XYZ file of N, CA and C in Angstrom:
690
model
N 95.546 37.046 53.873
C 95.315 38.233 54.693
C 96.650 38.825 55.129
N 96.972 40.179 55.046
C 98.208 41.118 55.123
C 98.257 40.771 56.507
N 99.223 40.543 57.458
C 99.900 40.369 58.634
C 100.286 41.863 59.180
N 99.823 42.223 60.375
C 99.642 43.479 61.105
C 101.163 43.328 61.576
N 102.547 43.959 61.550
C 103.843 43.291 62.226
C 103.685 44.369 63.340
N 104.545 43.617 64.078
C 104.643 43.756 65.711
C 105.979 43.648 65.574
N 106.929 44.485 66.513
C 108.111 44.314 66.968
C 108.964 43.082 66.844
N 109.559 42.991 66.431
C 110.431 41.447 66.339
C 110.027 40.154 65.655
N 109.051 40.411 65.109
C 108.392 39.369 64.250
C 108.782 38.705 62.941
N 108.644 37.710 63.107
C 109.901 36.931 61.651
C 108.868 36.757 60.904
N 108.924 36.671 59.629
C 108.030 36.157 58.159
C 108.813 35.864 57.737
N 108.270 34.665 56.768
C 108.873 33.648 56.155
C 108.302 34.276 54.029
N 109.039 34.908 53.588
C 108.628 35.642 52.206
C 107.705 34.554 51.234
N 106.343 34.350 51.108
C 105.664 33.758 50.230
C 104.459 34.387 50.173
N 104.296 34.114 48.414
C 103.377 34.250 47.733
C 102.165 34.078 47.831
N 100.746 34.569 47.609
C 99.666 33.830 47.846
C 99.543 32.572 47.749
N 100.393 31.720 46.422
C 100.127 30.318 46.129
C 101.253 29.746 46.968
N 101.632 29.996 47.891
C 102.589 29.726 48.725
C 104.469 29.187 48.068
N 104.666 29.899 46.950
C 105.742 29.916 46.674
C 106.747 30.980 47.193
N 108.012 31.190 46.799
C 108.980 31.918 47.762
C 108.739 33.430 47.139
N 108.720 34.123 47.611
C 108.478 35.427 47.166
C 109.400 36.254 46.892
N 110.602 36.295 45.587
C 111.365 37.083 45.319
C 111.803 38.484 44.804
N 109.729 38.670 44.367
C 109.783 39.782 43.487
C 108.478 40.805 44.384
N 108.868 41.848 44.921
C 108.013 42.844 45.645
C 108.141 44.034 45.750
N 107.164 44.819 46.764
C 107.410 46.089 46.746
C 106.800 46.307 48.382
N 107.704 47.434 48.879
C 107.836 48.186 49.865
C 107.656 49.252 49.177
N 105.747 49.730 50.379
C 105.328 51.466 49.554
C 104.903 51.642 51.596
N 105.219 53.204 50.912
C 104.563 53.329 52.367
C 103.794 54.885 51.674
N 102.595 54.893 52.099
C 101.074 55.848 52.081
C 100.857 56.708 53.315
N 100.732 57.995 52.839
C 100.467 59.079 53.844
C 99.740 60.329 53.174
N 98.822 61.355 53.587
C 98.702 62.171 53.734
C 99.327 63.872 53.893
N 99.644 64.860 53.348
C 99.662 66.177 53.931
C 98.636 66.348 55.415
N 99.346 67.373 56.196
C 98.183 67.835 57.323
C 97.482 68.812 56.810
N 95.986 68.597 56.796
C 95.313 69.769 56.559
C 94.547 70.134 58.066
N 94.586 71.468 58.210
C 93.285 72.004 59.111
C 92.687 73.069 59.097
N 91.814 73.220 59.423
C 90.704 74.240 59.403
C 91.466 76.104 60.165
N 91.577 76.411 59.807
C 91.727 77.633 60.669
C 90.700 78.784 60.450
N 90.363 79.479 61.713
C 89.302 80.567 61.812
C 90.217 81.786 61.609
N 89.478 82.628 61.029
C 89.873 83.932 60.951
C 88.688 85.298 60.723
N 89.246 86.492 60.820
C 88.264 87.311 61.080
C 86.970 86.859 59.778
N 87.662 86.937 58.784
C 86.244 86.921 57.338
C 86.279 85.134 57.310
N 85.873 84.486 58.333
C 85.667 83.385 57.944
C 86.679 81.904 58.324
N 86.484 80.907 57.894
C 87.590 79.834 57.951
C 88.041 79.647 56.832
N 89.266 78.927 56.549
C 90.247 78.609 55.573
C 91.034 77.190 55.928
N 90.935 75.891 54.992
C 91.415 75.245 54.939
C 93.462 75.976 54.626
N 94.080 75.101 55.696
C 95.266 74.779 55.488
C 95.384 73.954 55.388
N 97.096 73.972 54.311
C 97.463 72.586 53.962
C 98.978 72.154 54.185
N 99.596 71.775 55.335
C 100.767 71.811 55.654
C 101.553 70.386 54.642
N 102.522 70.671 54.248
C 103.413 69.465 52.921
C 103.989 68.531 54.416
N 103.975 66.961 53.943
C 104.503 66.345 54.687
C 105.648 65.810 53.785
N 106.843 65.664 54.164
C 107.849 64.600 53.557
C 108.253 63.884 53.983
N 108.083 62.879 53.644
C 108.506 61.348 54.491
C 109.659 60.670 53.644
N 110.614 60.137 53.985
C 111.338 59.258 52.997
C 112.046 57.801 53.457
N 111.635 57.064 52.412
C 111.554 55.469 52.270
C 112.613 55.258 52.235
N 113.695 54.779 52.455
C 115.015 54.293 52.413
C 115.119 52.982 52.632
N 116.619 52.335 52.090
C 116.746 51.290 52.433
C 118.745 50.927 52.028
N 119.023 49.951 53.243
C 120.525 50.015 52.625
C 121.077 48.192 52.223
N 122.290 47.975 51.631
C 122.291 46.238 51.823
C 123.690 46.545 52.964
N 123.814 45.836 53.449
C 125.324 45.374 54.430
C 125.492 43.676 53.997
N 127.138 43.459 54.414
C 127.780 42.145 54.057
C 127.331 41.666 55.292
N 128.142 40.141 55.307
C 128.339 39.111 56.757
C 128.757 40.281 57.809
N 130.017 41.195 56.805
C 130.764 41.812 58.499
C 129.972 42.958 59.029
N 129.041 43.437 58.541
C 127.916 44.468 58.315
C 128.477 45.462 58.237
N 129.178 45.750 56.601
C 129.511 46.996 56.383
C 128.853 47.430 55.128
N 128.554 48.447 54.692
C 127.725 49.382 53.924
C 128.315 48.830 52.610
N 127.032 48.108 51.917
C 127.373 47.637 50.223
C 127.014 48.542 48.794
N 125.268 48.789 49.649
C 124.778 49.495 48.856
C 123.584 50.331 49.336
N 122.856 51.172 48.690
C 121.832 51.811 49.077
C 121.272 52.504 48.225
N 119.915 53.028 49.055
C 119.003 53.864 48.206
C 118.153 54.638 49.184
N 118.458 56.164 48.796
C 118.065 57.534 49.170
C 117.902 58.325 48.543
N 116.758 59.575 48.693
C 116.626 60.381 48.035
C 117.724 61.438 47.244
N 118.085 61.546 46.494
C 119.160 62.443 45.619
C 119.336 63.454 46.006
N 117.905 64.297 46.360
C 117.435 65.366 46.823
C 118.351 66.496 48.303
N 119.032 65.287 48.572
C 119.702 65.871 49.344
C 121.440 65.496 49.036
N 121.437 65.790 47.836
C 122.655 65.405 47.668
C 123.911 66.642 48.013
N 123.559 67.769 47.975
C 123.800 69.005 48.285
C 124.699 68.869 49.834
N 123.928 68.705 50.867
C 124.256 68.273 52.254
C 125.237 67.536 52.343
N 124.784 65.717 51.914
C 125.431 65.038 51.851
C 127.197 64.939 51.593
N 127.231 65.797 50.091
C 128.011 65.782 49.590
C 129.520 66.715 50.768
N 128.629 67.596 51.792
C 129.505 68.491 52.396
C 129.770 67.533 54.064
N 129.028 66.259 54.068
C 129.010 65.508 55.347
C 130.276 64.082 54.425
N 130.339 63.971 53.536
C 131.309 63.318 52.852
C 130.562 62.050 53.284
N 129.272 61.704 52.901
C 128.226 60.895 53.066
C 127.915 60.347 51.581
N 128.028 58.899 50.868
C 127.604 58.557 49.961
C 126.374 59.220 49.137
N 126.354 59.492 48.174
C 125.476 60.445 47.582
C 123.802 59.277 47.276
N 123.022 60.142 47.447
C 121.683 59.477 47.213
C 121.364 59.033 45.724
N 120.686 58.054 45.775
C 120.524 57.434 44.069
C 118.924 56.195 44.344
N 118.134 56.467 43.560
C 117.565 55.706 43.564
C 117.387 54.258 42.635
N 118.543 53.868 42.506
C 118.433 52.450 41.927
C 119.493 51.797 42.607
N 120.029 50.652 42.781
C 121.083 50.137 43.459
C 122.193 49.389 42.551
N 123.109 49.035 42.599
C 124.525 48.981 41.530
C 123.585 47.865 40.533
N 122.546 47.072 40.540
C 122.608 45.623 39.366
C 120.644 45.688 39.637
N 120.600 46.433 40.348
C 119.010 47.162 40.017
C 118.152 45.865 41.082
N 118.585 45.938 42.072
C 117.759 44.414 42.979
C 116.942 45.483 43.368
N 117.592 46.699 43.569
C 115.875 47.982 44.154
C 115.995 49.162 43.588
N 114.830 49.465 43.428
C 114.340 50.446 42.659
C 113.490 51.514 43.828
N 113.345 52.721 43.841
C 112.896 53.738 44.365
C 112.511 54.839 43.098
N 110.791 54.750 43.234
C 109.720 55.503 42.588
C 109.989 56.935 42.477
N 110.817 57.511 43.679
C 111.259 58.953 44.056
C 110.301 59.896 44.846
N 110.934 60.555 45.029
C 110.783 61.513 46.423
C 109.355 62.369 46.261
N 108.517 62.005 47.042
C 107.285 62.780 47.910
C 107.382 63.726 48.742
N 107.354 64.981 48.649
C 107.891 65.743 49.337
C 106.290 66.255 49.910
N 105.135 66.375 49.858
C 103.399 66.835 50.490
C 103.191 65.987 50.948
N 102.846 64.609 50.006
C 101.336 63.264 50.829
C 100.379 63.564 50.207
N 99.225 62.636 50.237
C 98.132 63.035 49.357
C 97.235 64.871 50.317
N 96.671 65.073 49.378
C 95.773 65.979 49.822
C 94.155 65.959 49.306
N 93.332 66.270 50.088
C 92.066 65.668 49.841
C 91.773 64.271 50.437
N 92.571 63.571 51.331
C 92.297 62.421 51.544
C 93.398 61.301 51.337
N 93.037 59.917 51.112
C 93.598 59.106 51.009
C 93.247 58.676 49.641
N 94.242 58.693 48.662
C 93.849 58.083 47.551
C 94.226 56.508 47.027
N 94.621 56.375 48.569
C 94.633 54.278 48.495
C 96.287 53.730 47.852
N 96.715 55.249 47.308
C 98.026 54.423 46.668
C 99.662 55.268 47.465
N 100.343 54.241 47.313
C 101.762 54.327 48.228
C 102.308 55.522 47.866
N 102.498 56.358 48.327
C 103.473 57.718 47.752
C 105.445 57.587 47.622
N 105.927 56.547 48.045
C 106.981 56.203 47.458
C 107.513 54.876 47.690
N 107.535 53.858 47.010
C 107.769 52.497 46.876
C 108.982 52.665 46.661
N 109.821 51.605 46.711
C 110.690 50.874 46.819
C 110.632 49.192 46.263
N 111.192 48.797 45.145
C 110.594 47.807 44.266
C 112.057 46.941 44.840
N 111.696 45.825 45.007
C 112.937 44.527 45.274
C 112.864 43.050 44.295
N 113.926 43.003 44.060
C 114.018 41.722 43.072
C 114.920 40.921 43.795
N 114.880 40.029 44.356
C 116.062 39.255 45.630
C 116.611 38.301 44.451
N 115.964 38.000 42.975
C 117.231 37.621 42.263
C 117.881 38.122 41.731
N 117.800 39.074 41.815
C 119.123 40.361 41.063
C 119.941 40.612 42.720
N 120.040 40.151 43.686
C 120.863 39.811 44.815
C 121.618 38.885 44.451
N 122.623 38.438 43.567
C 123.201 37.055 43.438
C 124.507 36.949 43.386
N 124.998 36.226 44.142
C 126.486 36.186 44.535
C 127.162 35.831 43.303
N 126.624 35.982 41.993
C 127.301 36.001 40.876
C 127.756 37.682 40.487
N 126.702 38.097 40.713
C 126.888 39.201 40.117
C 127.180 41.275 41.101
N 126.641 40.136 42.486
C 127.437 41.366 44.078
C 127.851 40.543 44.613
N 127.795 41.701 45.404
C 129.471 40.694 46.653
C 128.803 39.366 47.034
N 129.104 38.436 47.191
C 128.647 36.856 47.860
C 128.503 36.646 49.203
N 129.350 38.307 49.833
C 128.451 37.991 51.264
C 127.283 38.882 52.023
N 126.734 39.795 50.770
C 125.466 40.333 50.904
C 124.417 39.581 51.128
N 123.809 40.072 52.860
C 122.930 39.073 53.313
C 121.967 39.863 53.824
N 122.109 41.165 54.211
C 121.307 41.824 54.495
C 120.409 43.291 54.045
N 119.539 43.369 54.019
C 118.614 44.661 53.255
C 118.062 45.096 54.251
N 118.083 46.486 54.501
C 117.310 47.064 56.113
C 116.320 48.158 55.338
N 115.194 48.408 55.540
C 114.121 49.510 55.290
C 114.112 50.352 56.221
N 113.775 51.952 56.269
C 113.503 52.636 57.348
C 113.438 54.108 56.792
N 112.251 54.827 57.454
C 111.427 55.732 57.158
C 111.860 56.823 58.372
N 111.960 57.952 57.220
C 112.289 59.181 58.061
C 111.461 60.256 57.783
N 110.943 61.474 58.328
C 110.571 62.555 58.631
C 111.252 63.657 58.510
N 111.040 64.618 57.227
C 112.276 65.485 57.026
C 111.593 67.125 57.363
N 111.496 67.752 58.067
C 110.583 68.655 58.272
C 111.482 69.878 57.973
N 110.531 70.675 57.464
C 111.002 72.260 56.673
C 111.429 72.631 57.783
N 111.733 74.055 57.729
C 111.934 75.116 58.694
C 110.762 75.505 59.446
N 110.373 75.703 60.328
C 109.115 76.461 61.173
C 108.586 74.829 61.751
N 108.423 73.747 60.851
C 107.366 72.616 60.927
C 108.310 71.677 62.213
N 106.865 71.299 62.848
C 107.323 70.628 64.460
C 106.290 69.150 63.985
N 105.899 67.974 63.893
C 105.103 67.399 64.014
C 106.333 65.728 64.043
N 105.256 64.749 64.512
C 105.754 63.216 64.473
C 105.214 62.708 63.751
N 104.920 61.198 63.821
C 104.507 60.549 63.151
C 103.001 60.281 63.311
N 102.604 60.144 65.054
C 101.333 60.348 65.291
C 100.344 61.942 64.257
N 101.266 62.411 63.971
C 100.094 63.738 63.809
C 100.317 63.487 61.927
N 100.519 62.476 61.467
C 100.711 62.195 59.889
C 99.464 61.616 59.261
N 98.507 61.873 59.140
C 97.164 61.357 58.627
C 97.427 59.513 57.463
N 97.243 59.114 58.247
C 96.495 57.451 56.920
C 97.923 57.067 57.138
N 99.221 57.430 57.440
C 100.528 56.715 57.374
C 100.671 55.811 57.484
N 101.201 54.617 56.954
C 101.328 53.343 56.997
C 102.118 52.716 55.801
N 102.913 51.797 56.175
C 103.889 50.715 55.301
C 103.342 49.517 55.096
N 103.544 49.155 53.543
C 102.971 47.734 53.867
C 104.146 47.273 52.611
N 104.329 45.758 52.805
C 105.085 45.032 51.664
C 104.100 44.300 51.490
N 103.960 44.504 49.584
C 103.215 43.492 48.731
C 103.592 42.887 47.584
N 102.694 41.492 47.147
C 103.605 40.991 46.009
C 102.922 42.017 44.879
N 103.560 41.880 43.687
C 103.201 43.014 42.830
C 104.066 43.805 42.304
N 103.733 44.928 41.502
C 104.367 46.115 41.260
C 103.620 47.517 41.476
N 104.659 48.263 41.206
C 103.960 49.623 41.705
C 102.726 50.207 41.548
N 102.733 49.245 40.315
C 101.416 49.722 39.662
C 99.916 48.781 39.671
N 100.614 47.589 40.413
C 99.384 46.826 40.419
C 99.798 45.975 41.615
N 98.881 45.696 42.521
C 99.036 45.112 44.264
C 98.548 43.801 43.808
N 99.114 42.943 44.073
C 98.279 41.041 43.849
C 97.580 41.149 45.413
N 99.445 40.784 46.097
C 98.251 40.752 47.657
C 99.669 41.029 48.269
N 99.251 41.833 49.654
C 99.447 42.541 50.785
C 100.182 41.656 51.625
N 101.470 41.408 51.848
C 102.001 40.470 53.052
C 101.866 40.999 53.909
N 102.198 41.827 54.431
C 102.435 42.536 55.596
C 102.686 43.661 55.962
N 102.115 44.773 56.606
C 102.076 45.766 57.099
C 102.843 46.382 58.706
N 102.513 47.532 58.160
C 102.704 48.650 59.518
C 101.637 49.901 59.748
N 101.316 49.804 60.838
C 100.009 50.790 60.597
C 100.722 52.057 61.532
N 101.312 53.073 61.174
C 102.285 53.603 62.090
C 101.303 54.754 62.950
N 100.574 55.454 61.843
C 99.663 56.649 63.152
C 98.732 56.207 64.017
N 98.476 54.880 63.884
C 97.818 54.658 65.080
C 98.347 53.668 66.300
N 99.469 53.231 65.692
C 100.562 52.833 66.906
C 101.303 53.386 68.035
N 100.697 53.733 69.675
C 101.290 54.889 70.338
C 102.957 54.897 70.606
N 103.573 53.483 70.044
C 105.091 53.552 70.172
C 105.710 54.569 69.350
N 105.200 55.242 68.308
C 105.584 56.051 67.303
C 105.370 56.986 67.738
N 104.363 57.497 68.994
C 104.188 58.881 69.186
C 105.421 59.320 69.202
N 105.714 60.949 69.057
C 106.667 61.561 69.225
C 108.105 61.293 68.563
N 107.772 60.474 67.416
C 108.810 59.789 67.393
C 109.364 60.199 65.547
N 110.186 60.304 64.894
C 110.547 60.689 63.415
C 111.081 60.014 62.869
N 111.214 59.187 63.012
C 112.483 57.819 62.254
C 112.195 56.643 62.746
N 112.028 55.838 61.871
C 111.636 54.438 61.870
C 112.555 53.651 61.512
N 112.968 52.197 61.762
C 113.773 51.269 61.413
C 112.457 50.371 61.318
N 112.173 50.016 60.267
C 110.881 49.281 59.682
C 111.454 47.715 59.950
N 112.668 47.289 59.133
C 113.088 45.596 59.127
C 114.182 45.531 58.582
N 114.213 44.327 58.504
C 115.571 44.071 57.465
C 114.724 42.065 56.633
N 115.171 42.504 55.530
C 115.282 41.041 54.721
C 116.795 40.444 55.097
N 116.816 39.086 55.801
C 117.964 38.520 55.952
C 118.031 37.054 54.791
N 119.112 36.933 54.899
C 119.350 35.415 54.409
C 119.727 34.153 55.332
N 119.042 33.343 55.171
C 118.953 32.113 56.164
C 118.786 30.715 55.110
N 120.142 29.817 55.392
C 120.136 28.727 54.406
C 119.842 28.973 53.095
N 120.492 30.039 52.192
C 119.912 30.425 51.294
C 118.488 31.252 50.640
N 117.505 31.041 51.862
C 116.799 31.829 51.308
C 116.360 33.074 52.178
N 115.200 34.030 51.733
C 115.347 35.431 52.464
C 114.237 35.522 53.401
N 114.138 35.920 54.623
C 113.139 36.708 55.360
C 113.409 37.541 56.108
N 112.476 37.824 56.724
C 111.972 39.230 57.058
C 111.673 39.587 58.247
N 112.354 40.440 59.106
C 112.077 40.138 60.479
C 112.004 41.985 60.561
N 110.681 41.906 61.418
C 109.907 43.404 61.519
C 110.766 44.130 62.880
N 111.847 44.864 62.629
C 112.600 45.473 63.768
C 111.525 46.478 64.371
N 111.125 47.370 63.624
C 110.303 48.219 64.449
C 110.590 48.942 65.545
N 111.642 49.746 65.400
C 112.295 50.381 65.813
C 112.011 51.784 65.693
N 111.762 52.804 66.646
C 111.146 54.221 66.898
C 112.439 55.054 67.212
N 112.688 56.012 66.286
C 114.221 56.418 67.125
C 114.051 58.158 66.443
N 114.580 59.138 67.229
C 114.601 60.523 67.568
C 115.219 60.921 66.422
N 115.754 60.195 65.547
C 117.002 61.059 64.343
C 115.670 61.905 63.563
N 116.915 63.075 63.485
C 116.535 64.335 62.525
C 116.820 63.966 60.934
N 117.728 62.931 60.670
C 118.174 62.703 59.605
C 118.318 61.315 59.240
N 117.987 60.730 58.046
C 118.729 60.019 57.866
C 120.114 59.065 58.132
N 120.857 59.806 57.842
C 122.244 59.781 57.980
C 122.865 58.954 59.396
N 121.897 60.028 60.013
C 122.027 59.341 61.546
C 121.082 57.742 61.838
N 119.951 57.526 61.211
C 119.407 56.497 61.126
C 120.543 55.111 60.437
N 120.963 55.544 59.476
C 122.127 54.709 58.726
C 123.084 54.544 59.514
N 123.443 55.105 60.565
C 125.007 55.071 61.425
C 123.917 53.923 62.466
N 122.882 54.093 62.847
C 122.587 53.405 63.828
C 121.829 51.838 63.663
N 121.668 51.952 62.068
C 121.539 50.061 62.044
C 122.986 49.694 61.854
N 123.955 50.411 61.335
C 125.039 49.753 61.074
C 125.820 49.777 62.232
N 125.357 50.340 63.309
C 126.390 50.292 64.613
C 125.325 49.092 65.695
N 124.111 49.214 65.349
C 123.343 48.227 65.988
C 122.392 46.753 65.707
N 122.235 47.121 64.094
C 121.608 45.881 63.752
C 122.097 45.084 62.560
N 123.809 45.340 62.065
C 124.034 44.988 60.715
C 125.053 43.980 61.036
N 125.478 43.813 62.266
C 126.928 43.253 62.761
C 125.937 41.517 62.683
């Protein structure tokens, strides 16, 4: 049974058959806002685009920036903030990113993740990256157009979950985040989901769950590495 995470909560990475769990995926599932609007000849479904984006970075022992993965999509910006450019694979491929969702489903929930994030913790190996890469942080941001005001509460079906599997096929569900119906998220656009650490060699997972005001990315990345990478 998938584990509901709560703030500060450690997991220990295994498999249904209770072996170590090296090979997974981080998807997180959402919705577009639709609503009804009245007008003189009648009502009309609207359909407002949501974009959400999945990120994730590695830091060393001293917690400084190794590697990462972000949407490309904003490479434009980036490139003028003299901010590492977005890429979705990481230098020896330990993560993979499906790519950028810029709506959410419409019509509903169609049960599947709108942008995963695939992890292989043995393609993490101090043979082949740095040897003192110990840490992997996840965290979900809210990129809203021009005119668009909304949080996370007003995001229909939103929710993160890590499962064993691949993108394309779920075995089973470790653990979740159920974010629109969590009131710590009200009002809130940026998430610090967790980080995978290393302990005696092997990896877990401790659910930061962290609610924080950034407009950007960028600013989310300055603030695990100034607060949770040291």
């Amino acid at each position: 049974m998938a584990i509901n995470l709560t703030k500060g909560q450690k997991i220990d990475l295994r498999k249904s058959s209770g072996e170590q769990l090296t090979n997974f995926c981080v998807g997180v599932n959402w919705g577009a806002i639709e609503t009804i609007k009245k007008g003189f000849f009648g009502s009309k479904k609207v359909i407002e685009d949501v974009d959400l984006d999945l990120s994730c970075i590695m830091t060393d022992s001293n917690g400084e920036l190794y590697d990462w993965i972000y949407s490309p999509e904003y490479n434009a910006f980036l490139q003028q903030q003299n901010f590492p450019l977005g890429k979705l694979n990481s230098k020896e491929g330990a993560l993979k990113h499906s790519g950028d969702d810029r709506q959410g489903d419409v019509g509903g929930d169609d049960g599947l993740d709108n942008e995963i994030i695939s992890v292989d913790l043995n393609k993490v190996d101090p043979n082949k990256v740095d040897p003192n890469v110990d840490k992997i942080f996840f965290f979900l941001n809210i990129y809203l157009n021009k005119g668009q005001n909304f949080d996370f509460s007003d995001i229909p079906f939103a929710k993160i979950r890590m499962y064993e599997g691949t993108p394309s096929k779920v075995i089973n569900v470790n653990s979740s985040y159920d974010i629109v119906t969590d009131q710590t998220y009200k009002g809130k656009g940026a998430l610090i989901m967790g980080k995978l650490y290393k302990r005696n060699g092997d990896w877990k997972f401790d659910a930061i769950g962290e609610p924080t005001d950034d407009k950007m990315f960028l600013q989310t990345i300055s603030k695990i590495l100034d607060t949770h990478a040291k």
